[in-house]
Amino acid sequence: MPAQQQLRTVVILGGLSTLFVGCLMMIYAKTWVDILFLLSMLLVFAITPVYAAMALHDAHRMERG
């Protein structure tokens, strides 16, 4: 799989997981404490694919020399 396609796949799947967690947040949040807890999870799900894409990009760059 080419590097650019891997990066796109990681970012798209990360975006879908973020959307899923956001939907869960809307469904199950009853109090402000629940919202704050789920918001922290949402931030983790939003940031993780970006870090993964950066790591893949760096790995491919190191392979090329």
JSON list of C-alpha atoms in Angstrom, two decimals:
[
{"chain": "A", "resi": 1, "resn": "MET", "atom": "CA", "xyz": [0.00, 0.00, 0.00]},
{"chain": "A", "resi": 2, "resn": "PRO", "atom": "CA", "xyz": [1.51, 3.37, -0.95]},
{"chain": "A", "resi": 3, "resn": "ALA", "atom": "CA", "xyz": [2.46, 5.75, 1.83]},
{"chain": "A", "resi": 4, "resn": "GLN", "atom": "CA", "xyz": [-0.09, 8.44, 0.93]},
{"chain": "A", "resi": 5, "resn": "GLN", "atom": "CA", "xyz": [-2.89, 5.90, 0.87]},
{"chain": "A", "resi": 6, "resn": "GLN", "atom": "CA", "xyz": [-1.85, 4.62, 4.31]},
{"chain": "A", "resi": 7, "resn": "LEU", "atom": "CA", "xyz": [-1.88, 8.15, 5.68]},
{"chain": "A", "resi": 8, "resn": "ARG", "atom": "CA", "xyz": [-5.33, 8.83, 4.25]},
{"chain": "A", "resi": 9, "resn": "THR", "atom": "CA", "xyz": [-6.64, 5.54, 5.64]},
{"chain": "A", "resi": 10, "resn": "VAL", "atom": "CA", "xyz": [-5.35, 6.29, 9.14]},
{"chain": "A", "resi": 11, "resn": "VAL", "atom": "CA", "xyz": [-6.81, 9.79, 9.16]},
{"chain": "A", "resi": 12, "resn": "ILE", "atom": "CA", "xyz": [-10.18, 8.68, 7.72]},
{"chain": "A", "resi": 13, "resn": "LEU", "atom": "CA", "xyz": [-10.55, 5.79, 10.17]},
{"chain": "A", "resi": 14, "resn": "GLY", "atom": "CA", "xyz": [-9.55, 8.10, 13.00]},
{"chain": "A", "resi": 15, "resn": "GLY", "atom": "CA", "xyz": [-12.18, 10.59, 11.91]},
{"chain": "A", "resi": 16, "resn": "LEU", "atom": "CA", "xyz": [-14.83, 7.88, 11.83]},
{"chain": "A", "resi": 17, "resn": "SER", "atom": "CA", "xyz": [-13.89, 6.71, 15.31]},
{"chain": "A", "resi": 18, "resn": "THR", "atom": "CA", "xyz": [-14.09, 10.32, 16.51]},
{"chain": "A", "resi": 19, "resn": "LEU", "atom": "CA", "xyz": [-17.56, 10.61, 14.99]},
{"chain": "A", "resi": 20, "resn": "PHE", "atom": "CA", "xyz": [-18.60, 7.38, 16.73]},
{"chain": "A", "resi": 21, "resn": "VAL", "atom": "CA", "xyz": [-17.37, 8.60, 20.13]},
{"chain": "A", "resi": 22, "resn": "GLY", "atom": "CA", "xyz": [-19.13, 11.93, 19.53]},
{"chain": "A", "resi": 23, "resn": "CYS", "atom": "CA", "xyz": [-22.40, 10.12, 18.88]},
{"chain": "A", "resi": 24, "resn": "LEU", "atom": "CA", "xyz": [-21.93, 8.10, 22.07]},
{"chain": "A", "resi": 25, "resn": "MET", "atom": "CA", "xyz": [-21.28, 11.33, 23.91]},
{"chain": "A", "resi": 26, "resn": "MET", "atom": "CA", "xyz": [-24.57, 12.81, 22.72]},
{"chain": "A", "resi": 27, "resn": "ILE", "atom": "CA", "xyz": [-26.52, 9.65, 23.56]},
{"chain": "A", "resi": 28, "resn": "TYR", "atom": "CA", "xyz": [-25.17, 8.77, 27.00]},
{"chain": "A", "resi": 29, "resn": "ALA", "atom": "CA", "xyz": [-24.19, 12.08, 28.59]},
{"chain": "A", "resi": 30, "resn": "LYS", "atom": "CA", "xyz": [-26.62, 12.89, 31.37]},
{"chain": "A", "resi": 31, "resn": "THR", "atom": "CA", "xyz": [-24.59, 15.25, 33.57]},
{"chain": "A", "resi": 32, "resn": "TRP", "atom": "CA", "xyz": [-21.75, 17.72, 33.15]},
{"chain": "A", "resi": 33, "resn": "VAL", "atom": "CA", "xyz": [-19.34, 15.20, 34.65]},
{"chain": "A", "resi": 34, "resn": "ASP", "atom": "CA", "xyz": [-20.25, 12.68, 31.95]},
{"chain": "A", "resi": 35, "resn": "ILE", "atom": "CA", "xyz": [-19.79, 15.31, 29.26]},
{"chain": "A", "resi": 36, "resn": "LEU", "atom": "CA", "xyz": [-16.34, 16.27, 30.57]},
{"chain": "A", "resi": 37, "resn": "PHE", "atom": "CA", "xyz": [-15.23, 12.64, 30.76]},
{"chain": "A", "resi": 38, "resn": "LEU", "atom": "CA", "xyz": [-16.47, 11.86, 27.26]},
{"chain": "A", "resi": 39, "resn": "LEU", "atom": "CA", "xyz": [-14.97, 15.08, 25.92]},
{"chain": "A", "resi": 40, "resn": "SER", "atom": "CA", "xyz": [-11.53, 13.95, 27.06]},
{"chain": "A", "resi": 41, "resn": "MET", "atom": "CA", "xyz": [-12.07, 10.64, 25.25]},
{"chain": "A", "resi": 42, "resn": "LEU", "atom": "CA", "xyz": [-13.16, 12.54, 22.15]},
{"chain": "A", "resi": 43, "resn": "LEU", "atom": "CA", "xyz": [-9.97, 14.61, 22.20]},
{"chain": "A", "resi": 44, "resn": "VAL", "atom": "CA", "xyz": [-7.85, 11.45, 22.45]},
{"chain": "A", "resi": 45, "resn": "PHE", "atom": "CA", "xyz": [-9.68, 9.88, 19.52]},
{"chain": "A", "resi": 46, "resn": "ALA", "atom": "CA", "xyz": [-9.24, 13.06, 17.47]},
{"chain": "A", "resi": 47, "resn": "ILE", "atom": "CA", "xyz": [-5.51, 13.47, 18.18]},
{"chain": "A", "resi": 48, "resn": "THR", "atom": "CA", "xyz": [-4.40, 9.82, 17.86]},
{"chain": "A", "resi": 49, "resn": "PRO", "atom": "CA", "xyz": [-4.85, 9.49, 14.06]},
{"chain": "A", "resi": 50, "resn": "VAL", "atom": "CA", "xyz": [-2.84, 12.65, 13.49]},
{"chain": "A", "resi": 51, "resn": "TYR", "atom": "CA", "xyz": [0.06, 11.27, 15.53]},
{"chain": "A", "resi": 52, "resn": "ALA", "atom": "CA", "xyz": [-0.22, 7.92, 13.73]},
{"chain": "A", "resi": 53, "resn": "ALA", "atom": "CA", "xyz": [-0.13, 9.61, 10.33]},
{"chain": "A", "resi": 54, "resn": "MET", "atom": "CA", "xyz": [2.92, 11.63, 11.38]},
{"chain": "A", "resi": 55, "resn": "ALA", "atom": "CA", "xyz": [4.67, 8.46, 12.58]},
{"chain": "A", "resi": 56, "resn": "LEU", "atom": "CA", "xyz": [3.91, 6.67, 9.30]},
{"chain": "A", "resi": 57, "resn": "HIS", "atom": "CA", "xyz": [5.17, 9.65, 7.34]},
{"chain": "A", "resi": 58, "resn": "ASP", "atom": "CA", "xyz": [8.41, 9.74, 9.34]},
{"chain": "A", "resi": 59, "resn": "ALA", "atom": "CA", "xyz": [8.89, 5.98, 8.94]},
{"chain": "A", "resi": 60, "resn": "HIS", "atom": "CA", "xyz": [8.49, 6.18, 5.16]},
{"chain": "A", "resi": 61, "resn": "ARG", "atom": "CA", "xyz": [10.85, 9.13, 5.00]},
{"chain": "A", "resi": 62, "resn": "MET", "atom": "CA", "xyz": [13.48, 7.20, 6.99]},
{"chain": "A", "resi": 63, "resn": "GLU", "atom": "CA", "xyz": [13.09, 4.17, 4.67]},
{"chain": "A", "resi": 64, "resn": "ARG", "atom": "CA", "xyz": [13.83, 6.32, 1.63]},
{"chain": "A", "resi": 65, "resn": "GLY", "atom": "CA", "xyz": [17.05, 7.52, 3.15]}
]
